[in-house]
């Protein structure tokens, strides 16, 4: 991927990606079941959407449930599934009204039929909206995403539509999730852990990372704003030198 002088100059993220972490600990600190933390986290989801709408950030990708999260206790997974279904039933009309296009990335065949139907409805209902591209990563894993792209390429090679020597960065990049969006400029992880946890591995290659100790349910606009403020002062070099970046920005 090459440097985009437009982004470097403006320094306002076009695409924000968030690992919404810390719901379980938020609940445990209150001696409540983890599911209560997930419910509290839903408020912060709405807040982060408002944040992007107000600041003109055009794309937001939220990590809601990882491929690995299926391995959590049945009770917690069940509670999360109920919350997803409720959110899909309750929030989509309002998101549509506000010009938000909703899409889901991840292995959706693993969800129950009722959830898959609601996902499809939400995507269809909001497909013409352009104010904010909201991507919900659910049953998503970055490794699974790259493996699926490799599988799609193999199918095309086997069918004789593609030669192995044509498989380059662009060919893979066109087949991973969110291929139609600019890659995330800024990544936020709440909850204090500094890792990527199998989120958008391919897409985060040159993303600026920002971490906060704040647990996801405690997030407010003030906490969120710290990330773009920090980002605005960073120099993204994309492998080049500082002098080259300066020359590009002024060109
Ligand atoms: C993130 O919060 C939400 C999901 C993974 C679904 P956690 O549930 O991971 O909260 P902690 O990290 O255990 O506090
Ligand atoms: C990442 O958080 C996934 C989501 C926030 C949906 P985890 O809580 O699953 O990540 P680890 O286990 O701390 O790496
Ligand atoms: Mg966690």
Coordinates of C-alpha atoms and ligand atoms in Angstrom, one line a residue:
X1 CA 0.0 0.0 0.0
X2 CA 1.3 3.4 -0.8
X3 CA 1.2 6.7 1.1
X4 CA -1.9 8.8 0.5
X5 CA -0.8 12.4 0.7
X6 CA -4.4 13.6 1.1
X7 CA -4.7 11.7 4.4
X8 CA -1.3 12.7 5.6
X9 CA -2.1 16.3 5.0
X10 CA -5.6 16.4 6.5
X11 CA -4.9 14.1 9.5
X12 CA -8.5 13.5 10.2
X13 CA -9.2 9.7 10.1
X14 CA -11.4 8.6 7.3
X15 CA -11.8 5.2 8.8
X16 CA -11.8 4.4 12.5
X17 CA -11.6 0.8 13.8
X18 CA -12.4 -0.1 17.4
X19 CA -11.8 -3.1 19.6
X20 CA -14.5 -2.6 22.2
X21 CA -12.9 -4.4 25.1
X22 CA -13.5 -4.5 28.8
X23 CA -17.3 -5.3 29.2
X24 CA -16.6 -8.4 31.3
X25 CA -14.3 -6.6 33.7
X26 CA -16.7 -3.7 34.0
X27 CA -19.4 -6.0 35.2
X28 CA -17.1 -8.1 37.4
X29 CA -15.9 -5.0 39.2
X30 CA -19.5 -4.4 40.1
X31 CA -19.9 -8.1 41.1
X32 CA -22.5 -8.5 38.3
X33 CA -22.6 -11.2 35.6
X34 CA -20.5 -10.5 32.5
X35 CA -23.7 -10.2 30.4
X36 CA -24.5 -7.0 32.3
X37 CA -21.2 -5.5 31.0
X38 CA -22.2 -6.4 27.4
X39 CA -25.5 -4.6 27.9
X40 CA -23.7 -1.6 29.3
X41 CA -21.4 -1.7 26.3
X42 CA -24.3 -1.2 23.9
X43 CA -24.6 2.4 25.1
X44 CA -21.0 3.1 24.1
X45 CA -21.6 1.6 20.6
X46 CA -24.3 4.3 20.0
X47 CA -22.0 6.9 21.4
X48 CA -19.1 5.9 19.0
X49 CA -21.5 6.1 16.1
X50 CA -22.6 9.6 17.1
X51 CA -19.0 10.5 17.5
X52 CA -18.2 9.6 13.9
X53 CA -21.3 11.3 12.6
X54 CA -20.5 14.5 14.4
X55 CA -16.8 14.6 13.4
X56 CA -17.4 13.6 9.8
X57 CA -15.5 10.3 10.1
X58 CA -16.9 8.4 7.1
X59 CA -16.2 4.8 8.1
X60 CA -16.4 3.0 11.5
X61 CA -15.6 -0.7 12.0
X62 CA -16.5 -2.1 15.4
X63 CA -15.2 -5.5 16.7
X64 CA -18.3 -6.9 18.3
X65 CA -17.5 -10.6 18.5
X66 CA -14.4 -12.5 17.4
X67 CA -14.2 -16.0 15.8
X68 CA -12.5 -17.1 19.1
X69 CA -15.3 -15.6 21.3
X70 CA -17.5 -18.6 20.3
X71 CA -15.4 -20.5 22.8
X72 CA -16.7 -18.5 25.8
X73 CA -19.1 -20.1 28.2
X74 CA -22.4 -21.0 26.6
X75 CA -24.3 -18.6 28.9
X76 CA -22.2 -15.6 27.9
X77 CA -22.4 -16.5 24.2
X78 CA -26.2 -16.9 24.5
X79 CA -26.5 -13.5 26.2
X80 CA -24.5 -11.8 23.5
X81 CA -26.7 -13.4 20.8
X82 CA -29.8 -12.0 22.5
X83 CA -28.2 -8.6 22.7
X84 CA -27.3 -8.7 18.9
X85 CA -30.8 -9.7 18.0
X86 CA -32.3 -6.9 20.2
X87 CA -30.0 -4.3 18.8
X88 CA -30.8 -5.4 15.2
X89 CA -34.5 -5.2 16.0
X90 CA -34.3 -1.8 17.8
X91 CA -31.5 0.3 16.2
X92 CA -31.7 -0.2 12.5
X93 CA -34.5 2.3 11.7
X94 CA -32.8 5.0 13.6
X95 CA -29.4 4.3 11.9
X96 CA -31.2 4.4 8.5
X97 CA -32.8 7.7 9.4
X98 CA -29.4 9.1 10.2
X99 CA -27.8 8.1 6.9
X100 CA -25.8 5.2 8.3
X101 CA -25.0 2.2 6.0
X102 CA -24.7 -0.9 8.1
X103 CA -22.7 -4.0 7.0
X104 CA -21.5 -7.1 8.7
X105 CA -18.1 -8.8 8.2
X106 CA -17.3 -12.3 9.5
X107 CA -18.5 -15.8 9.2
X108 CA -22.2 -15.1 9.4
X109 CA -23.2 -18.7 8.6
X110 CA -22.3 -19.5 12.2
X111 CA -25.2 -17.3 13.5
X112 CA -28.7 -18.5 14.1
X113 CA -31.2 -18.0 11.2
X114 CA -33.1 -15.2 13.0
X115 CA -29.9 -13.1 13.4
X116 CA -28.7 -13.8 9.8
X117 CA -32.1 -12.6 8.5
X118 CA -31.9 -9.4 10.6
X119 CA -28.4 -8.8 9.4
X120 CA -29.5 -9.1 5.7
X121 CA -32.5 -6.8 6.4
X122 CA -30.3 -4.2 8.0
X123 CA -27.9 -4.3 5.1
X124 CA -30.7 -4.1 2.5
X125 CA -32.6 -1.3 4.3
X126 CA -29.5 0.9 4.7
X127 CA -27.6 0.1 1.5
X128 CA -28.1 3.5 -0.2
X129 CA -26.9 5.5 2.8
X130 CA -23.6 7.4 2.5
X131 CA -23.1 9.5 5.6
X132 CA -21.4 6.8 7.7
X133 CA -20.2 3.3 6.6
X134 CA -20.7 1.3 9.8
X135 CA -19.1 -2.2 9.7
X136 CA -19.8 -4.6 12.4
X137 CA -17.2 -7.4 12.7
X138 CA -19.1 -10.3 14.2
X139 CA -17.8 -13.9 14.2
X140 CA -14.9 -12.2 12.5
X141 CA -11.2 -13.2 12.6
X142 CA -8.4 -11.6 10.6
X143 CA -6.7 -14.9 9.9
X144 CA -10.1 -16.4 8.8
X145 CA -10.5 -13.3 6.5
X146 CA -7.1 -13.8 4.8
X147 CA -7.7 -17.6 4.6
X148 CA -11.1 -16.9 2.8
X149 CA -9.4 -14.6 0.4
X150 CA -6.7 -17.3 -0.4
X151 CA -9.5 -19.8 -0.9
X152 CA -11.4 -17.5 -3.3
X153 CA -8.1 -17.0 -5.3
X154 CA -7.5 -20.8 -5.4
X155 CA -11.0 -21.3 -6.8
X156 CA -10.4 -18.8 -9.5
X157 CA -7.0 -20.4 -10.4
X158 CA -8.6 -23.9 -10.4
X159 CA -11.3 -22.6 -12.8
X160 CA -8.6 -21.2 -15.1
X161 CA -9.7 -17.6 -14.6
X162 CA -6.6 -16.5 -12.8
X163 CA -2.9 -17.5 -13.1
X164 CA -0.8 -18.0 -9.9
X165 CA 1.6 -15.3 -11.1
X166 CA -1.2 -12.8 -11.1
X167 CA -1.7 -13.2 -7.3
X168 CA -0.3 -10.1 -5.8
X169 CA -1.0 -7.7 -3.0
X170 CA -3.9 -6.1 -4.9
X171 CA -5.5 -9.4 -5.7
X172 CA -5.5 -10.5 -2.1
X173 CA -6.5 -7.0 -0.9
X174 CA -9.5 -7.0 -3.2
X175 CA -10.8 -10.2 -1.6
X176 CA -10.5 -9.5 2.1
X177 CA -13.2 -7.8 4.1
X178 CA -13.8 -4.0 3.6
X179 CA -12.0 -4.1 0.2
X180 CA -14.1 -1.1 -1.0
X181 CA -13.1 1.2 1.9
X182 CA -9.8 2.9 2.6
X183 CA -8.0 0.8 5.3
X184 CA -8.4 2.1 8.9
X185 CA -6.4 5.2 9.6
X186 CA -6.8 4.9 13.3
X187 CA -7.4 1.9 15.6
X188 CA -8.6 2.2 19.2
X189 CA -8.6 -0.5 21.8
X190 CA -10.2 0.1 25.1
X191 CA -9.8 -2.0 28.2
X192 CA -6.0 -1.6 28.7
X193 CA -4.7 -4.6 26.7
X194 CA -2.3 -3.7 23.9
X195 CA -2.9 -6.3 21.3
X196 CA -4.8 -6.8 18.0
X197 CA -6.6 -10.1 19.0
X198 CA -7.1 -11.3 15.4
X199 CA -8.9 -8.1 14.3
X200 CA -8.3 -6.7 10.7
X201 CA -4.8 -8.2 10.3
X202 CA -4.4 -7.4 6.6
X203 CA -6.2 -4.1 6.7
X204 CA -4.2 -2.7 9.8
X205 CA -0.8 -2.9 8.1
X206 CA -0.2 0.9 8.3
X207 CA -3.0 1.9 10.7
X208 CA -2.0 4.1 13.7
X209 CA -2.7 2.3 17.0
X210 CA -4.1 4.0 20.1
X211 CA -4.9 2.3 23.4
X212 CA -6.8 3.4 26.5
X213 CA -7.2 1.8 30.0
X214 CA -10.9 2.9 29.9
X215 CA -13.3 0.0 29.9
X216 CA -15.6 0.0 26.9
X217 CA -18.9 0.7 28.9
X218 CA -17.1 3.7 30.5
X219 CA -16.2 5.3 27.2
X220 CA -17.5 8.8 26.5
X221 CA -16.9 11.3 23.8
X222 CA -14.0 12.9 25.8
X223 CA -12.1 9.6 25.8
X224 CA -12.8 8.9 22.2
X225 CA -11.6 12.4 21.1
X226 CA -8.2 11.7 22.7
X227 CA -7.4 9.2 19.9
X228 CA -8.0 11.5 16.8
X229 CA -6.2 14.3 18.7
X230 CA -3.2 12.1 19.2
X231 CA -3.5 10.9 15.6
X232 CA -3.5 14.5 14.2
X233 CA 0.0 15.0 15.5
X234 CA 1.5 11.8 14.1
X235 CA 3.6 11.4 11.0
X236 CA 2.6 8.5 8.9
X237 CA 5.6 7.4 6.8
X238 CA 4.4 4.2 5.1
X239 CA 8.0 3.0 4.9
X240 CA 9.4 6.2 3.4
X241 CA 11.5 8.9 5.1
X242 CA 10.2 12.0 6.9
X243 CA 11.7 14.2 4.1
X244 CA 9.9 12.3 1.4
X245 CA 6.6 12.6 3.3
X246 CA 7.1 16.3 3.7
X247 CA 7.8 16.7 0.0
X248 CA 4.7 14.7 -0.9
X249 CA 2.4 16.7 1.4
X250 CA 3.6 20.0 -0.1
X251 CA 3.5 18.8 -3.7
Ligands
LIG1 C1 -15.4 -7.2 24.8 O1 -15.4 -7.3 26.2 C2 -16.7 -7.8 24.2 C3 -16.6 -9.1 23.6 C4 -15.5 -9.8 23.4 C5 -17.8 -9.7 23.1 P1 -15.0 -8.6 27.0 O2 -16.1 -9.5 27.2 O3 -13.8 -9.2 26.3 O4 -14.5 -7.9 28.3 P2 -13.2 -8.3 29.2 O5 -12.0 -8.1 28.3 O6 -13.4 -9.7 29.6 O7 -13.2 -7.4 30.3
LIG2 C1 -11.4 -8.9 21.2 O1 -11.5 -9.0 22.6 C2 -12.7 -9.2 20.6 C3 -13.8 -8.2 20.8 C4 -13.7 -7.1 21.5 C5 -15.0 -8.5 20.1 P1 -11.1 -10.3 23.4 O2 -11.5 -9.9 24.8 O3 -11.8 -11.5 22.8 O4 -9.6 -10.4 23.2 P2 -8.5 -11.1 24.1 O5 -9.0 -12.5 24.4 O6 -8.3 -10.3 25.3 O7 -7.2 -11.1 23.2
LIG3 MG1 -11.8 -8.9 26.4

